[in-house]
XYZ file of N, CA and C in Angstrom:
612
model
N 10.017 18.662 -2.899
C 8.904 18.148 -3.157
C 9.136 16.714 -3.486
N 8.334 16.199 -2.750
C 8.431 13.973 -3.143
C 8.549 14.068 -4.313
N 9.162 12.479 -4.835
C 8.764 11.039 -5.141
C 7.687 11.823 -6.132
N 7.012 11.579 -5.765
C 5.561 11.143 -6.084
C 4.989 12.429 -6.999
N 5.347 13.931 -6.185
C 4.742 15.486 -6.650
C 5.787 15.304 -7.976
N 6.414 14.949 -8.158
C 7.391 15.648 -8.778
C 6.467 14.235 -10.313
N 6.434 13.252 -10.182
C 6.383 12.483 -11.024
C 4.771 12.510 -11.329
N 3.871 12.685 -10.228
C 2.136 13.609 -11.041
C 2.328 14.408 -11.709
N 3.572 15.678 -11.463
C 3.142 17.002 -11.784
C 3.644 16.548 -13.590
N 4.835 15.480 -13.327
C 4.729 15.670 -15.449
C 4.714 14.449 -15.072
N 3.443 13.908 -15.126
C 2.551 13.764 -16.025
C 1.039 14.322 -16.455
N 0.932 15.497 -15.973
C -0.180 16.203 -15.670
C 0.524 16.915 -16.951
N 2.146 17.354 -16.398
C 2.623 18.812 -17.113
C 2.867 18.018 -18.904
N 3.053 16.533 -18.987
C 2.895 15.909 -20.216
C 1.571 15.749 -21.478
N 0.301 15.829 -20.628
C -0.648 15.864 -20.188
C -1.199 17.129 -21.762
N -0.202 18.475 -20.727
C -0.669 19.541 -21.486
C 0.243 19.696 -23.258
N 1.650 19.458 -22.596
C 2.784 20.049 -23.398
C 2.597 18.530 -24.357
N 1.676 17.565 -24.852
C 2.456 16.660 -25.962
C 1.911 17.904 -27.693
N 2.358 18.141 -28.096
C 1.613 18.211 -29.558
C 0.691 17.059 -30.521
N 0.139 18.240 -30.869
C -0.310 17.565 -31.711
C -1.007 18.530 -33.184
N -1.419 17.246 -34.129
C -1.613 18.166 -35.656
C -3.095 18.870 -35.833
N -3.401 19.214 -36.588
C -4.450 20.197 -36.408
C -5.726 19.717 -37.072
N -6.082 17.613 -37.369
C -6.740 17.254 -37.281
C -6.540 16.725 -35.396
N -5.661 16.069 -34.767
C -6.174 15.441 -33.649
C -6.369 16.823 -32.962
N -6.462 18.443 -33.106
C -7.010 19.583 -32.174
C -8.353 18.995 -32.245
N -8.093 18.904 -33.319
C -10.198 18.968 -34.203
C -10.996 17.946 -32.966
N -10.304 17.149 -33.460
C -10.756 15.865 -32.898
C -10.517 15.642 -31.702
N -10.384 15.069 -30.839
C -9.341 15.640 -29.081
C -10.328 16.425 -28.466
N -10.939 15.851 -27.738
C -11.401 16.925 -25.939
C -10.368 17.824 -25.918
N -10.536 19.074 -25.436
C -9.420 19.878 -25.802
C -8.459 19.457 -24.115
N -7.413 19.579 -23.660
C -6.886 19.081 -22.597
C -7.556 20.081 -21.306
N -6.950 19.092 -19.823
C -7.439 19.623 -18.910
C -7.875 20.519 -18.714
N -7.738 21.394 -17.665
C -7.851 23.209 -17.776
C -6.368 22.774 -16.610
N -5.202 24.775 -17.027
C -3.724 24.321 -16.177
C -4.039 24.256 -14.382
N -5.340 24.096 -14.275
C -5.508 23.739 -12.143
C -5.535 22.135 -12.366
N -5.323 22.241 -13.296
C -5.563 19.818 -13.153
C -4.459 20.001 -12.141
N -3.220 19.901 -13.339
C -1.745 19.605 -11.824
C -2.411 20.214 -10.917
N -3.099 21.136 -10.422
C -2.538 21.656 -8.671
C -3.193 21.103 -8.044
N -4.791 20.664 -8.583
C -4.691 19.558 -8.036
C -4.442 18.567 -6.713
N -3.573 17.555 -8.645
C -3.250 16.481 -8.291
C -2.491 16.797 -6.843
N -1.577 18.409 -7.217
C -0.679 18.625 -6.042
C -1.249 18.289 -4.909
N -2.380 19.314 -5.129
C -2.908 18.754 -3.294
C -3.576 18.084 -3.375
N -3.621 16.914 -4.049
C -4.219 15.312 -3.621
C -3.066 15.029 -2.536
N -1.886 15.126 -3.147
C 0.053 14.584 -2.976
C -0.597 15.032 -2.064
N -0.156 16.469 -1.533
C -0.264 16.507 -0.819
C -0.887 16.669 1.166
N -2.642 15.926 1.014
C -3.194 15.385 1.685
C -3.345 13.896 1.672
N -2.478 13.318 0.946
C -3.178 11.954 1.128
C -2.244 11.359 0.560
N -0.787 11.390 0.894
C 0.100 10.226 0.400
C 0.474 9.918 1.765
N 1.003 10.125 2.352
C 0.792 10.089 3.329
C 0.116 8.951 4.368
N -2.062 9.139 4.115
C -2.092 8.113 4.898
C -2.414 6.353 3.749
N -1.894 7.501 2.474
C -2.502 6.568 1.509
C -1.197 5.104 1.284
N 0.204 5.996 2.254
C 1.057 3.968 2.420
C 1.032 3.839 3.779
N 0.561 5.052 4.685
C 0.130 3.871 5.870
C -0.629 3.201 5.342
N -1.574 2.695 5.144
C -2.472 1.659 3.651
C -1.524 1.022 2.886
N -0.815 0.859 2.375
C -0.478 0.331 1.731
C 0.548 -0.450 2.132
N 0.423 0.415 3.067
C 1.779 -1.070 4.095
C 2.037 -1.515 5.085
N 0.211 -1.691 5.153
C -0.211 -2.372 6.630
C -0.639 -3.634 5.266
N -1.017 -3.693 4.158
C -1.331 -4.761 2.607
C 0.047 -5.066 2.319
N 0.716 -4.731 1.841
C 2.252 -5.301 1.207
C 2.821 -6.218 2.371
N 2.704 -5.332 3.246
C 4.343 -5.527 4.820
C 5.932 -5.341 3.812
N 5.779 -3.993 3.182
C 6.622 -3.450 2.322
C 7.093 -2.422 2.235
N 7.778 -1.304 2.660
C 7.271 0.016 2.544
C 7.300 1.030 1.119
N 8.422 -0.428 0.629
C 8.869 0.520 -0.783
C 7.781 0.278 -2.236
N 8.023 -1.384 -1.851
C 6.788 -1.580 -2.372
C 5.469 -0.432 -2.147
N 5.174 -0.173 -0.689
C 3.541 0.646 -0.415
C 3.962 1.652 -0.957
N 5.351 1.990 -1.483
C 4.941 4.147 -2.069
C 5.151 3.711 -3.374
N 5.723 2.400 -4.160
C 5.303 2.268 -5.506
C 4.364 2.234 -5.318
N 3.330 1.842 -4.869
C 1.352 1.080 -4.945
C 0.706 2.764 -4.632
N 1.484 3.699 -4.413
C 0.800 4.951 -3.537
C 1.308 6.152 -5.069
N 2.842 5.944 -5.391
C 2.633 6.529 -6.856
C 2.294 6.764 -7.801
N 1.799 4.477 -8.051
C 0.969 4.306 -9.242
C -0.116 5.211 -8.753
N -0.727 5.157 -7.418
C -2.130 4.902 -7.615
C -2.493 7.358 -8.001
N -1.313 7.479 -7.415
C -1.206 9.409 -8.018
C -1.513 9.673 -9.356
N -0.466 8.740 -9.738
C -0.164 8.318 -11.715
C -1.208 7.820 -12.697
N -2.125 7.616 -12.053
C -3.670 7.414 -12.352
C -4.281 7.938 -12.082
N -4.418 8.909 -10.918
C -5.240 10.503 -10.607
C -4.866 11.168 -11.830
N -3.902 11.457 -12.805
C -3.987 12.367 -13.537
C -4.470 11.754 -14.790
N -4.921 11.094 -14.918
C -5.529 11.179 -16.188
C -7.077 10.393 -15.832
N -7.110 11.252 -14.237
C -8.984 10.878 -14.225
C -9.291 12.212 -14.816
N -10.712 12.025 -14.915
C -11.537 13.453 -14.854
C -11.700 13.828 -13.904
N -11.424 15.289 -13.065
C -12.187 15.169 -12.380
C -13.350 15.696 -11.571
N -14.241 16.090 -12.452
C -15.282 16.739 -12.269
C -16.068 15.398 -12.286
N -15.151 14.221 -12.556
C -15.917 12.568 -12.026
C -15.231 12.398 -10.471
N -14.529 12.644 -10.410
C -14.610 12.078 -9.052
C -13.784 12.930 -7.707
N -14.081 14.167 -7.782
C -13.817 15.019 -7.217
C -14.635 14.580 -5.697
N -15.916 14.319 -6.446
C -16.873 14.653 -5.430
C -16.163 13.092 -3.626
N -15.343 12.198 -3.983
C -15.805 11.440 -3.723
C -13.820 11.150 -3.346
N -13.065 12.010 -3.978
C -12.015 11.942 -3.591
C -10.620 11.088 -3.255
N -11.700 10.655 -1.809
C -10.511 9.676 -0.594
C -11.136 8.641 -1.070
N -12.362 8.057 -1.207
C -12.751 6.619 -1.165
C -11.640 5.971 -2.887
N -12.210 6.665 -3.956
C -10.917 6.721 -5.234
C -9.968 6.476 -4.904
N -9.401 7.192 -4.344
C -7.437 6.760 -4.217
C -7.626 5.502 -3.648
N -8.272 5.805 -1.638
C -7.707 3.912 -1.143
C -9.026 3.603 -1.874
N -8.979 2.976 -2.783
C -10.507 2.347 -3.074
C -8.670 1.488 -4.554
N -8.023 2.579 -5.390
C -6.969 1.475 -6.588
C -7.027 2.362 -5.950
N -5.635 2.306 -4.218
C -4.249 2.081 -3.829
C -4.438 0.544 -3.516
N -5.164 -0.284 -2.504
C -6.305 -0.786 -2.180
C -6.211 -2.139 -3.667
N -6.176 -1.359 -4.957
C -6.604 -2.980 -5.358
C -5.082 -2.785 -6.060
N -4.458 -2.119 -5.999
C -3.111 -1.602 -6.713
C -2.140 -3.181 -5.645
N -2.320 -2.269 -4.387
C -1.487 -2.895 -3.245
C -1.438 -4.907 -3.651
N -3.407 -5.154 -3.786
C -3.575 -6.301 -3.535
C -3.047 -7.913 -4.321
N -2.676 -7.016 -6.279
C -2.611 -6.901 -7.268
C -0.682 -7.124 -6.892
N 0.148 -6.168 -5.816
C 0.997 -6.767 -6.091
C 1.913 -8.202 -5.198
N 1.066 -8.146 -3.915
C 0.978 -9.036 -3.701
C 0.152 -10.610 -4.093
N -0.142 -9.503 -4.682
C -1.213 -11.102 -5.404
C 0.163 -11.887 -6.688
N 0.805 -11.047 -7.591
C 1.914 -11.638 -7.722
C 3.372 -11.695 -7.763
N 3.284 -11.552 -6.187
C 4.907 -11.808 -6.036
C 4.286 -13.133 -5.045
N 2.891 -12.974 -5.082
C 2.966 -14.702 -3.829
C 3.556 -14.991 -3.456
N 2.115 -13.278 -2.451
C 2.514 -13.491 -0.732
C 1.219 -13.123 -0.523
N 0.389 -13.322 -1.210
C -0.803 -13.576 -0.890
C -1.578 -14.556 0.430
N -2.965 -14.630 1.926
C -2.070 -15.217 2.717
C -3.484 -14.622 3.261
N -3.754 -15.509 4.310
C -5.426 -14.543 5.928
C -4.993 -13.512 6.070
N -4.050 -13.686 6.261
C -2.450 -12.056 6.885
C -2.475 -11.198 6.343
N -2.795 -10.863 5.115
C -2.340 -9.794 3.690
C -2.988 -8.991 5.094
N -4.387 -8.447 5.299
C -4.797 -7.114 5.796
C -4.482 -7.212 7.268
N -3.291 -7.495 7.462
C -2.288 -7.454 8.360
C -2.073 -6.133 9.169
N -1.691 -6.165 9.915
C -1.241 -4.556 11.185
C 0.237 -5.175 11.684
N 0.981 -3.982 10.911
C 1.806 -3.705 11.198
C 2.486 -2.989 12.379
N 3.723 -2.532 12.807
C 4.378 -1.726 12.882
C 3.772 -0.660 11.914
N 3.150 1.086 13.196
C 3.440 1.876 11.457
C 5.013 2.665 11.630
N 5.294 3.077 10.294
C 6.330 3.120 9.959
C 6.419 4.744 9.962
N 5.112 4.961 9.996
C 5.372 6.656 10.014
C 3.856 7.469 11.208
N 4.495 7.073 11.679
C 3.813 6.695 13.501
C 4.081 9.036 13.205
N 2.420 8.838 14.091
C 2.155 10.271 14.123
C 2.995 10.759 15.913
N 3.371 12.147 15.649
C 3.910 12.224 16.414
C 3.295 12.747 18.032
N 3.728 12.308 18.888
C 3.744 12.536 20.513
C 2.734 14.030 20.246
N 2.056 14.609 20.884
C 1.105 16.006 21.907
C 2.547 16.623 22.321
N 3.136 17.910 21.745
C 4.196 18.618 23.026
C 3.111 18.992 24.211
N 2.303 18.876 24.686
C 1.276 19.497 25.711
C 0.891 18.413 26.224
N 0.718 17.629 26.065
C 0.730 16.468 27.310
C 1.407 16.190 28.153
N 1.357 16.440 29.894
C 1.631 15.395 30.683
C 2.108 14.386 30.637
N 3.688 14.542 30.974
C 4.366 13.393 30.884
C 3.518 11.870 31.122
N 2.856 12.518 32.176
C 2.924 10.479 32.686
C 1.237 10.283 32.168
N 0.465 11.418 31.296
C -1.009 10.878 31.315
C -0.879 10.329 29.587
N 0.330 11.052 28.953
C 1.102 10.531 27.598
C 2.278 9.260 27.915
N 1.662 8.623 29.034
C 2.322 7.567 28.915
C 1.117 6.586 29.082
N 0.134 6.958 29.862
C -1.045 6.420 29.893
C -1.788 6.039 27.869
N -1.813 6.980 27.686
C -2.358 7.237 26.439
C -1.706 6.346 25.689
N -0.398 6.417 25.307
C 0.383 5.552 24.854
C -0.004 4.066 25.465
N 0.320 3.352 26.196
C -0.163 2.841 27.041
C -1.806 1.767 26.486
N -2.359 2.621 26.924
C -3.578 2.443 26.227
C -3.435 1.801 24.337
N -3.610 2.595 23.486
C -2.694 2.955 22.632
C -2.612 1.637 21.856
N -1.203 1.355 23.309
C -0.939 -0.038 22.254
C -0.892 -1.171 22.933
N -2.370 -1.010 24.220
C -3.020 -2.429 24.326
C -4.251 -2.239 23.209
N -4.746 -1.688 22.721
C -5.289 -1.843 21.250
C -5.384 -2.441 20.115
N -4.190 -0.991 20.021
C -3.082 -2.383 18.463
C -2.442 -3.434 18.956
N -2.286 -4.068 20.225
C -2.187 -5.496 20.424
C -3.213 -6.016 20.267
N -4.459 -5.952 20.700
C -5.192 -6.902 20.586
C -6.331 -6.638 19.403
N -6.470 -5.466 18.572
C -6.195 -5.156 17.713
C -5.868 -6.609 16.333
N -4.422 -6.525 16.446
C -4.216 -7.559 15.964
C -4.207 -9.258 15.896
N -5.271 -9.629 16.899
C -6.076 -10.523 16.928
C -7.178 -10.988 15.928
N -7.439 -9.806 15.966
C -8.933 -10.232 15.259
C -8.341 -10.179 13.551
N -10.469 -11.249 13.225
C -9.380 -11.322 11.845
C -9.668 -10.157 10.790
N -8.491 -10.500 10.055
C -7.771 -9.806 8.942
C -9.336 -8.428 8.470
N -10.169 -9.320 7.915
C -11.102 -8.673 7.236
C -11.912 -7.076 8.742
N -12.174 -7.936 8.963
C -12.333 -6.038 10.541
C -11.456 -5.549 11.378
N -10.398 -5.804 10.623
C -9.004 -5.043 11.409
C -8.814 -3.952 9.916
N -9.454 -4.102 8.928
C -9.452 -3.288 7.813
C -10.544 -2.607 7.953
N -11.295 -2.708 8.254
C -12.539 -2.300 8.765
C -12.590 -0.652 9.371
N -12.487 -1.697 10.498
C -12.313 -0.447 11.618
C -11.190 0.499 11.312
N -9.648 0.089 10.976
C -9.229 1.569 10.353
C -9.888 2.459 9.741
N -10.015 1.309 8.327
C -10.731 2.661 7.604
C -12.045 3.291 7.834
N -12.286 2.694 9.290
C -13.389 3.964 9.962
C -12.839 4.588 11.079
N -12.417 4.146 11.804
C -12.060 5.376 12.991
C -10.209 6.066 12.483
N -9.618 5.634 11.776
C -7.899 5.858 11.115
C -8.978 7.160 10.198
N -9.349 6.138 9.741
C -9.258 7.398 8.016
C -10.451 7.799 7.922
N -11.903 7.604 8.795
C -12.403 8.920 8.855
C -14.036 7.701 7.622
N -13.840 7.412 6.977
C -14.811 6.434 6.023
C -15.875 5.966 6.907
N -16.747 6.394 5.943
C -18.765 6.206 6.309
C -18.399 4.334 5.804
N -19.686 3.988 6.195
C -19.601 2.610 5.815
C -19.787 2.072 4.850
N -20.684 2.702 3.766
C -20.803 3.255 2.426
C -19.833 3.393 1.697
N -18.410 4.415 2.446
C -17.589 4.515 1.088
C -16.297 3.424 1.430
N -16.567 2.666 3.354
C -15.414 1.703 3.084
C -16.237 -0.050 2.382
N -17.623 -0.097 1.835
C -18.310 -0.783 0.436
C -17.879 -0.648 -0.471
N -17.518 0.410 -0.789
C -16.805 0.772 -2.149
C -15.491 0.151 -2.025
N -15.521 0.767 -0.964
C -13.323 0.870 -0.918
C -12.624 -1.376 -1.073
N -13.650 -1.873 -0.709
C -13.217 -3.084 -0.340
C -13.896 -3.983 -0.578
N -14.887 -3.557 -1.945
C -16.054 -4.959 -2.114
C -16.473 -5.321 -1.235
N -17.013 -4.880 -0.356
C -17.997 -5.189 1.133
C -19.317 -5.432 0.368
N -20.266 -5.928 1.521
C -21.979 -4.815 1.640
C -21.484 -4.152 2.325
N -22.240 -3.061 2.473
C -22.597 -2.109 3.793
C -22.675 -2.844 4.543
N -23.812 -4.407 4.639
C -24.700 -4.341 5.710
C -23.517 -5.368 6.376
N -22.644 -6.370 5.553
C -20.943 -6.985 6.092
C -20.647 -5.619 6.837
N -19.667 -5.406 6.358
C -19.400 -3.360 6.734
C -19.764 -3.876 8.534
N -20.734 -3.334 8.258
C -21.247 -3.120 9.692
C -21.290 -3.256 10.541
N -21.508 -5.444 10.145
C -21.964 -6.748 11.002
C -19.820 -6.322 11.153
N -19.197 -7.155 10.573
C -17.538 -6.419 10.805
C -17.564 -5.433 11.172
N -17.550 -4.332 11.830
C -17.256 -3.330 12.982
C -18.257 -3.230 14.271
N -19.224 -4.203 14.178
C -19.811 -4.507 15.369
C -19.105 -6.156 16.132
N -18.515 -6.403 15.128
C -18.051 -8.282 15.756
C -16.525 -7.219 16.267
N -15.966 -6.815 15.297
C -14.357 -6.570 15.694
C -14.598 -5.172 17.016
N -15.309 -4.498 17.378
C -15.177 -3.433 17.994
C -15.483 -4.115 20.104
N -17.149 -5.264 19.393
C -17.331 -5.919 20.131
C -16.621 -6.661 21.205
N -15.695 -7.553 20.644
C -13.729 -7.760 20.337
C -13.424 -7.185 21.192
N -12.913 -6.313 20.608
C -12.406 -5.118 21.170
C -12.290 -4.863 23.012
N -14.164 -4.064 22.640
C -13.708 -4.122 23.793
C -14.005 -4.634 25.402
N -14.324 -5.617 24.969
C -14.449 -7.218 26.052
C -12.654 -7.231 26.506
N -11.459 -7.432 25.379
C -10.061 -6.973 25.037
C -10.081 -6.192 26.423
N -9.533 -5.801 26.359
C -10.007 -3.300 26.545
C -10.106 -3.538 27.482
N -10.903 -4.358 28.322
C -12.070 -4.591 29.727
C -11.224 -5.476 30.900
N -10.556 -6.391 30.490
C -9.375 -7.279 30.842
C -8.419 -6.391 31.526
N -8.007 -6.005 32.810
C -7.119 -5.633 33.603
C -6.018 -6.239 32.478
N -4.421 -5.352 32.546
C -2.860 -5.747 31.709
C -2.647 -6.507 32.192
N -1.957 -7.380 32.290
C -0.312 -7.474 33.439
C -0.401 -8.975 34.052
């Protein structure tokens, strides 16, 4: 089990095992159902990796990114499942983003390149069934796209990644970043237009 999984299990178990006297039992709402811990563990299993990748691109520090994601899941332990289950991914990315930017601000490293791309330390594995020549071509195209993505303004990079890598809608991206839905659309449009134009130019 990951360090985050152990921490979150401890936090959720503590909420169940904490002693209360008879007065508190009548005044405080009942503890979350026992499956709350299982819900948190399932969220960790599904979202820990993409959140670390996302936080790493904001903090440029893998250890800091892991700490940010751990804090995000610890906060999840304290939430009412019924209030966020329908938009869990959006909630997690929003909290993770705010936490990461807060870390960067506190450490005095916030600048125009904070929403930057850095090499992915948790890269996806290659398709073992792909033809070697096809695989090389895919990698070349992907690397060219990443190279061009790095040249876009930070806000365009972030919304394009949230849209196409993490699969969020414009509305969800708006809630995560704080940008208006229309502005998210503009950023995606401008960024993709630039990328297509640059990808159309032969490399070499």
